[in-house]
Amino acid sequence: MTPNYVTNPSATLREVLTELNMTQVELAERMGITRKYVGELLTGKARILPQTAAELAFVLAVPTDFWLTLQLNYDRFAFQQAQADELAKHQQYVANFPYAEMVTSSLVPATTDPVAQLANLMHFFRVASFASLQAHTSQDPLVKHEIPVLAHDQYAVHVWLQAGVLAANRLPTEPFDLTGLMQSLSQLRTLTQATDYHSVLPKLQQLLATVGIALVMVPALSASEVNGVTRWLAPFPQVIIELNPPQTTADFWWLLFHELGHVVLHPRTYFFTLAPLSDDGELARQADHWALNILIPTKVWLKFVKQGHFDMATIESLATDLVIGSAVIVRRLQHEQLL
């Protein structure tokens, strides 16, 4: 006998006593407990604990599991009701988030109930209370970083960052290995020869995971204004590089190598990137310079620019010599307004 409904166990206990014509005094005597405790059980002031359930099973011939399940169901219902009442007080906080866009991106379930939406946001951000959600999302994540003032939505940025963490958690990643990363750069450069980066993305993610970098592609929400981020997960020695999928393969490689520049040059530091090859501060310029030199060594580039011929045959010849994609060279020429 297992209850599949929710009721206060005290009400069921009173019904059973009535059916058996048993008084509270008799129940107390048969169970070997005080009359006061029986009164608390019958009024719902005391919960039915495992020992009490076992004693009720002997005295009333109603199984222990019945009483325990009854209490569990009621406790769950009471908690959910109290939680819903508490969340209802803060349901207006949902308006800060682009919930409809999150639904479209399959980040949260679709619902029009603001209380359910708030609960879904808590689950998405992996927090157990509204206070924790507010503490986690109330501060602008860009406020401490060396970037220009943006017309961005801080809550959209928080959503994008959390989506990246959840995606990274699904990627098996080794501890960060700087030496291994430096040794893998030649192989990473070779992958730029792909005409579409999507075709080599699984191989790229696997290669980076072996050196402690989780590379995730997460489309940015419309108001986030961020194209990339490099995050170090403390205290675990792991790096997340999260990218908003670029429109072109060349932009993807420049953005990726820019973020790798931050990993190599600025360990344990948190960076946002607005666009590849952008002027977002001294550290960003350092990362750009590193990426430029890794993809196309400075001496080689200066010699190439000096000769002044930028037709596709010349570009493809240089790409072949460097074992990189020609689109990477074209993108740099465009950036330096040489093409």
Coordinates of C-alpha atoms in Angstrom, one line a residue:
M1 CA 0.0 0.0 0.0
T2 CA 1.7 3.2 -1.3
P3 CA -0.1 6.6 -1.4
N4 CA 0.0 8.4 -4.7
Y5 CA -1.6 11.6 -3.4
V6 CA -0.6 14.5 -1.2
T7 CA -2.2 15.0 2.2
N8 CA -1.0 16.0 5.6
P9 CA -0.1 12.8 7.4
S10 CA -1.8 14.0 10.5
A11 CA -5.2 13.9 8.7
T12 CA -4.6 10.3 7.5
L13 CA -3.6 9.3 11.0
R14 CA -6.8 10.7 12.5
E15 CA -8.8 8.8 9.9
V16 CA -7.1 5.5 10.8
L17 CA -7.7 6.0 14.5
T18 CA -11.4 6.8 13.8
E19 CA -11.8 3.6 11.7
L20 CA -10.2 1.6 14.5
N21 CA -12.1 3.3 17.3
M22 CA -8.8 4.0 19.0
T23 CA -8.2 7.0 21.3
Q24 CA -5.1 9.2 21.5
V25 CA -4.4 7.8 24.9
E26 CA -4.6 4.2 23.7
L27 CA -2.3 5.0 20.8
A28 CA 0.2 6.6 23.1
E29 CA 0.2 3.6 25.4
R30 CA 0.5 1.1 22.6
M31 CA 3.4 3.0 21.0
G32 CA 5.1 3.8 24.3
I33 CA 5.3 7.5 23.6
T34 CA 3.9 10.5 25.4
R35 CA 0.4 11.8 24.9
K36 CA 1.9 15.2 24.0
Y37 CA 3.8 13.6 21.1
V38 CA 0.7 11.8 19.9
G39 CA -1.1 15.2 19.9
E40 CA 1.7 16.8 17.9
L41 CA 1.5 13.9 15.3
L42 CA -2.3 14.4 15.0
T43 CA -2.1 18.1 14.6
G44 CA 0.8 18.1 12.1
K45 CA 3.2 19.8 14.5
A46 CA 5.5 16.7 14.5
R47 CA 6.7 14.8 11.4
I48 CA 6.4 11.1 11.0
L49 CA 10.1 9.9 11.4
P50 CA 11.3 6.4 10.4
Q51 CA 11.0 5.1 14.0
T52 CA 7.5 6.5 14.4
A53 CA 6.5 5.0 11.0
A54 CA 7.7 1.6 12.2
E55 CA 5.8 1.9 15.5
L56 CA 2.6 2.9 13.7
A57 CA 3.0 -0.1 11.4
F58 CA 3.0 -2.4 14.4
V59 CA 0.1 -0.7 16.2
L60 CA -2.2 0.2 13.3
A61 CA -1.3 -2.6 10.8
V62 CA -0.5 0.0 8.2
P63 CA 2.9 -0.5 6.5
T64 CA 6.0 1.6 7.5
D65 CA 6.5 2.6 3.8
F66 CA 3.0 4.0 3.6
W67 CA 3.7 6.4 6.4
L68 CA 7.1 7.4 5.2
T69 CA 5.9 7.9 1.6
L70 CA 3.0 9.9 2.9
Q71 CA 5.3 12.2 4.8
L72 CA 7.8 12.5 1.9
N73 CA 5.0 13.5 -0.5
Y74 CA 3.7 16.0 1.9
D75 CA 7.1 17.4 2.7
R76 CA 7.9 17.8 -1.0
F77 CA 4.6 19.5 -1.7
A78 CA 5.0 21.9 1.3
F79 CA 8.5 22.8 0.2
Q80 CA 7.5 23.4 -3.4
Q81 CA 4.6 25.5 -2.3
A82 CA 6.8 27.6 0.0
Q83 CA 9.4 27.9 -2.8
A84 CA 6.8 29.1 -5.3
D85 CA 5.5 31.6 -2.8
E86 CA 9.0 32.9 -2.2
L87 CA 9.8 33.1 -5.9
A88 CA 6.5 34.9 -6.6
K89 CA 7.8 37.8 -4.5
H90 CA 10.7 38.2 -7.0
Q91 CA 9.1 37.3 -10.3
Q92 CA 9.7 40.8 -11.7
Y93 CA 13.5 39.9 -11.8
V94 CA 12.8 37.7 -14.9
A95 CA 12.2 40.8 -17.0
N96 CA 15.9 41.5 -16.9
F97 CA 16.7 38.4 -18.9
P98 CA 16.1 37.7 -22.6
Y99 CA 13.9 34.7 -21.7
A100 CA 12.3 34.3 -25.1
E101 CA 15.7 34.3 -26.8
M102 CA 16.9 31.7 -24.3
V103 CA 14.0 29.5 -25.2
T104 CA 14.8 29.8 -28.9
S105 CA 18.4 28.8 -28.1
S106 CA 17.1 25.8 -26.1
L107 CA 18.7 27.1 -22.9
V108 CA 15.5 27.1 -20.8
P109 CA 12.0 25.5 -21.2
A110 CA 9.2 27.5 -22.7
T111 CA 6.7 28.8 -20.3
T112 CA 4.7 32.0 -19.8
D113 CA 4.5 31.6 -16.0
P114 CA 7.0 34.1 -14.5
V115 CA 7.5 32.0 -11.3
A116 CA 8.3 29.0 -13.5
Q117 CA 10.6 31.2 -15.6
L118 CA 12.4 32.3 -12.4
A119 CA 12.8 28.7 -11.3
N120 CA 14.2 27.8 -14.7
L121 CA 16.7 30.6 -14.6
M122 CA 17.9 29.4 -11.2
H123 CA 18.3 25.9 -12.6
F124 CA 20.2 27.3 -15.7
F125 CA 22.6 29.3 -13.5
R126 CA 22.9 26.3 -11.0
V127 CA 21.9 28.3 -7.9
A128 CA 19.5 27.2 -5.2
S129 CA 17.9 30.5 -4.2
F130 CA 16.8 33.8 -5.6
A131 CA 19.4 35.5 -3.4
S132 CA 22.1 33.5 -5.0
L133 CA 20.8 34.2 -8.5
Q134 CA 20.7 37.9 -7.8
A135 CA 24.2 37.9 -6.3
H136 CA 25.5 36.0 -9.3
T137 CA 23.9 38.2 -12.0
S138 CA 23.4 41.7 -10.6
Q139 CA 27.0 42.9 -11.4
D140 CA 28.0 43.7 -14.9
P141 CA 30.6 41.1 -15.9
L142 CA 32.3 43.6 -18.2
V143 CA 32.7 46.3 -15.6
K144 CA 36.2 45.2 -14.4
H145 CA 37.7 44.5 -17.8
E146 CA 39.9 46.6 -20.1
I147 CA 37.3 47.3 -22.8
P148 CA 35.4 50.4 -24.0
V149 CA 31.9 51.2 -22.7
L150 CA 29.3 49.2 -24.6
A151 CA 25.6 49.4 -25.1
H152 CA 25.4 45.8 -23.9
D153 CA 22.9 44.0 -21.7
Q154 CA 24.8 42.6 -18.7
Y155 CA 22.1 39.9 -18.1
A156 CA 22.5 38.7 -21.7
V157 CA 26.3 38.5 -21.2
H158 CA 25.7 36.5 -18.0
V159 CA 23.5 34.1 -19.9
W160 CA 26.0 33.7 -22.7
L161 CA 28.8 33.0 -20.2
Q162 CA 26.8 30.4 -18.3
A163 CA 25.9 28.7 -21.5
G164 CA 29.6 28.4 -22.3
V165 CA 30.4 26.9 -18.9
L166 CA 27.6 24.3 -19.3
A167 CA 28.9 23.4 -22.8
A168 CA 32.5 23.2 -21.5
N169 CA 31.4 20.9 -18.7
R170 CA 30.3 18.4 -21.4
L171 CA 33.8 18.3 -22.9
P172 CA 36.4 16.0 -21.3
T173 CA 39.4 18.2 -20.8
E174 CA 42.8 17.5 -19.4
P175 CA 44.6 19.9 -16.9
F176 CA 46.1 22.9 -18.6
D177 CA 49.5 22.3 -20.2
L178 CA 51.3 25.4 -21.5
T179 CA 54.2 23.4 -22.9
G180 CA 51.8 21.1 -24.7
L181 CA 49.9 24.1 -26.1
M182 CA 53.0 25.6 -27.5
Q183 CA 54.0 22.3 -29.1
S184 CA 50.6 22.0 -30.8
L185 CA 50.7 25.4 -32.4
S186 CA 52.1 24.1 -35.7
Q187 CA 49.3 21.6 -35.9
L188 CA 46.7 24.3 -35.1
R189 CA 48.1 26.5 -37.8
T190 CA 47.7 23.6 -40.3
L191 CA 44.0 23.4 -39.5
T192 CA 43.5 26.9 -40.8
Q193 CA 43.8 25.4 -44.3
A194 CA 40.2 24.2 -44.0
T195 CA 37.9 26.2 -46.2
D196 CA 35.2 25.9 -43.5
Y197 CA 36.2 25.8 -39.9
H198 CA 33.2 23.7 -39.0
S199 CA 34.7 20.8 -40.8
V200 CA 37.7 20.7 -38.5
L201 CA 36.0 21.9 -35.3
P202 CA 35.7 18.5 -33.6
K203 CA 39.4 17.8 -34.3
L204 CA 40.3 21.2 -33.0
Q205 CA 38.3 20.8 -29.9
Q206 CA 39.9 17.4 -29.2
L207 CA 43.4 18.8 -29.7
L208 CA 42.8 21.7 -27.4
A209 CA 41.2 19.5 -24.8
T210 CA 44.4 17.5 -24.5
V211 CA 46.2 20.6 -23.4
G212 CA 43.5 21.8 -21.0
I213 CA 41.5 24.1 -23.1
A214 CA 37.7 23.6 -23.6
L215 CA 36.7 25.4 -26.8
V216 CA 33.0 26.0 -27.1
M217 CA 31.0 27.7 -29.7
V218 CA 27.9 29.5 -28.3
P219 CA 25.9 32.0 -30.4
A220 CA 25.8 35.3 -28.5
L221 CA 22.4 36.7 -27.5
S222 CA 21.5 39.8 -29.5
A223 CA 22.2 42.3 -26.7
S224 CA 25.5 40.8 -25.4
E225 CA 27.9 42.5 -27.8
V226 CA 30.7 40.0 -27.0
N227 CA 32.5 37.8 -29.6
G228 CA 34.9 35.9 -27.4
V229 CA 36.0 35.3 -23.9
T230 CA 38.9 33.5 -22.2
R231 CA 38.2 32.2 -18.7
W232 CA 40.2 30.3 -16.2
L233 CA 38.2 28.0 -14.0
A234 CA 39.6 28.2 -10.4
P235 CA 40.6 26.2 -8.5
F236 CA 40.7 23.7 -11.4
P237 CA 43.5 24.1 -13.9
Q238 CA 41.3 24.4 -17.0
V239 CA 40.7 27.1 -19.5
I240 CA 37.4 27.9 -21.3
I241 CA 37.6 29.7 -24.7
E242 CA 34.1 30.6 -25.6
L243 CA 33.4 32.1 -29.1
N244 CA 30.4 33.6 -30.7
P245 CA 30.6 31.7 -34.1
P246 CA 32.0 34.2 -36.6
Q247 CA 30.5 34.7 -40.0
T248 CA 33.7 33.8 -41.9
T249 CA 36.3 31.1 -41.4
A250 CA 39.1 33.7 -41.5
D251 CA 37.5 35.6 -38.6
F252 CA 37.2 32.4 -36.7
W253 CA 40.9 31.7 -36.8
W254 CA 42.0 35.2 -36.0
L255 CA 39.6 35.2 -33.0
L256 CA 40.7 31.8 -31.8
F257 CA 44.4 32.7 -32.0
H258 CA 43.7 36.0 -30.3
E259 CA 42.2 34.1 -27.3
L260 CA 45.1 31.7 -27.4
G261 CA 47.4 34.7 -27.1
H262 CA 45.6 35.7 -23.9
V263 CA 46.1 32.1 -22.6
V264 CA 49.8 32.2 -23.3
L265 CA 50.6 35.8 -22.4
H266 CA 48.2 36.5 -19.6
P267 CA 47.6 33.3 -17.5
R268 CA 44.9 33.2 -14.9
T269 CA 43.3 36.4 -16.4
Y270 CA 39.8 36.9 -17.6
F271 CA 39.4 38.5 -21.0
F272 CA 36.5 39.5 -23.2
T273 CA 37.0 40.2 -26.9
L274 CA 34.7 42.4 -28.9
A275 CA 36.0 41.5 -32.3
P276 CA 39.1 39.9 -33.8
L277 CA 42.0 42.3 -34.5
S278 CA 40.3 45.0 -32.5
D279 CA 41.9 47.8 -30.4
D280 CA 40.4 47.0 -26.9
G281 CA 43.4 47.9 -24.7
E282 CA 47.1 47.1 -24.3
L283 CA 46.6 43.5 -23.3
A284 CA 44.3 42.9 -26.2
R285 CA 46.9 44.4 -28.5
Q286 CA 49.5 42.1 -27.1
A287 CA 47.2 39.1 -27.8
D288 CA 46.7 40.4 -31.3
H289 CA 50.4 40.8 -31.9
W290 CA 51.0 37.3 -30.7
A291 CA 48.3 35.9 -32.9
L292 CA 49.6 37.8 -35.9
N293 CA 53.2 36.5 -35.4
I294 CA 52.1 32.9 -34.8
L295 CA 50.0 32.7 -37.9
I296 CA 52.3 34.8 -40.1
P297 CA 55.8 35.5 -38.7
T298 CA 56.6 39.2 -38.7
K299 CA 59.7 39.0 -40.9
V300 CA 57.8 36.9 -43.5
W301 CA 54.9 39.4 -43.4
L302 CA 57.1 42.5 -43.8
K303 CA 58.8 40.9 -46.8
F304 CA 55.5 39.9 -48.3
V305 CA 54.0 43.4 -47.9
K306 CA 57.2 45.0 -49.3
Q307 CA 56.9 43.2 -52.6
G308 CA 53.5 44.8 -53.0
H309 CA 51.8 42.0 -55.0
F310 CA 48.6 40.8 -53.4
D311 CA 46.9 38.8 -56.2
M312 CA 45.5 35.4 -55.3
A313 CA 48.4 33.5 -56.9
T314 CA 50.9 35.3 -54.7
I315 CA 48.7 34.9 -51.6
E316 CA 48.2 31.2 -52.2
S317 CA 51.9 30.8 -52.7
L318 CA 52.7 32.3 -49.3
A319 CA 49.9 30.2 -47.7
T320 CA 51.5 27.1 -49.1
D321 CA 54.9 28.1 -47.8
L322 CA 53.5 28.8 -44.3
V323 CA 51.1 25.8 -44.4
I324 CA 48.2 28.0 -43.4
G325 CA 44.9 28.9 -45.1
S326 CA 45.0 31.7 -47.7
A327 CA 41.9 33.2 -46.1
V328 CA 43.9 34.0 -43.1
I329 CA 46.3 36.1 -45.2
V330 CA 43.5 37.8 -47.0
R331 CA 41.9 38.7 -43.7
R332 CA 45.1 40.3 -42.5
L333 CA 45.5 42.2 -45.7
Q334 CA 42.0 43.6 -45.3
H335 CA 42.7 44.5 -41.7
E336 CA 45.8 46.5 -42.7
Q337 CA 43.8 48.0 -45.6
L338 CA 46.2 46.6 -48.2
L339 CA 43.4 44.8 -50.0

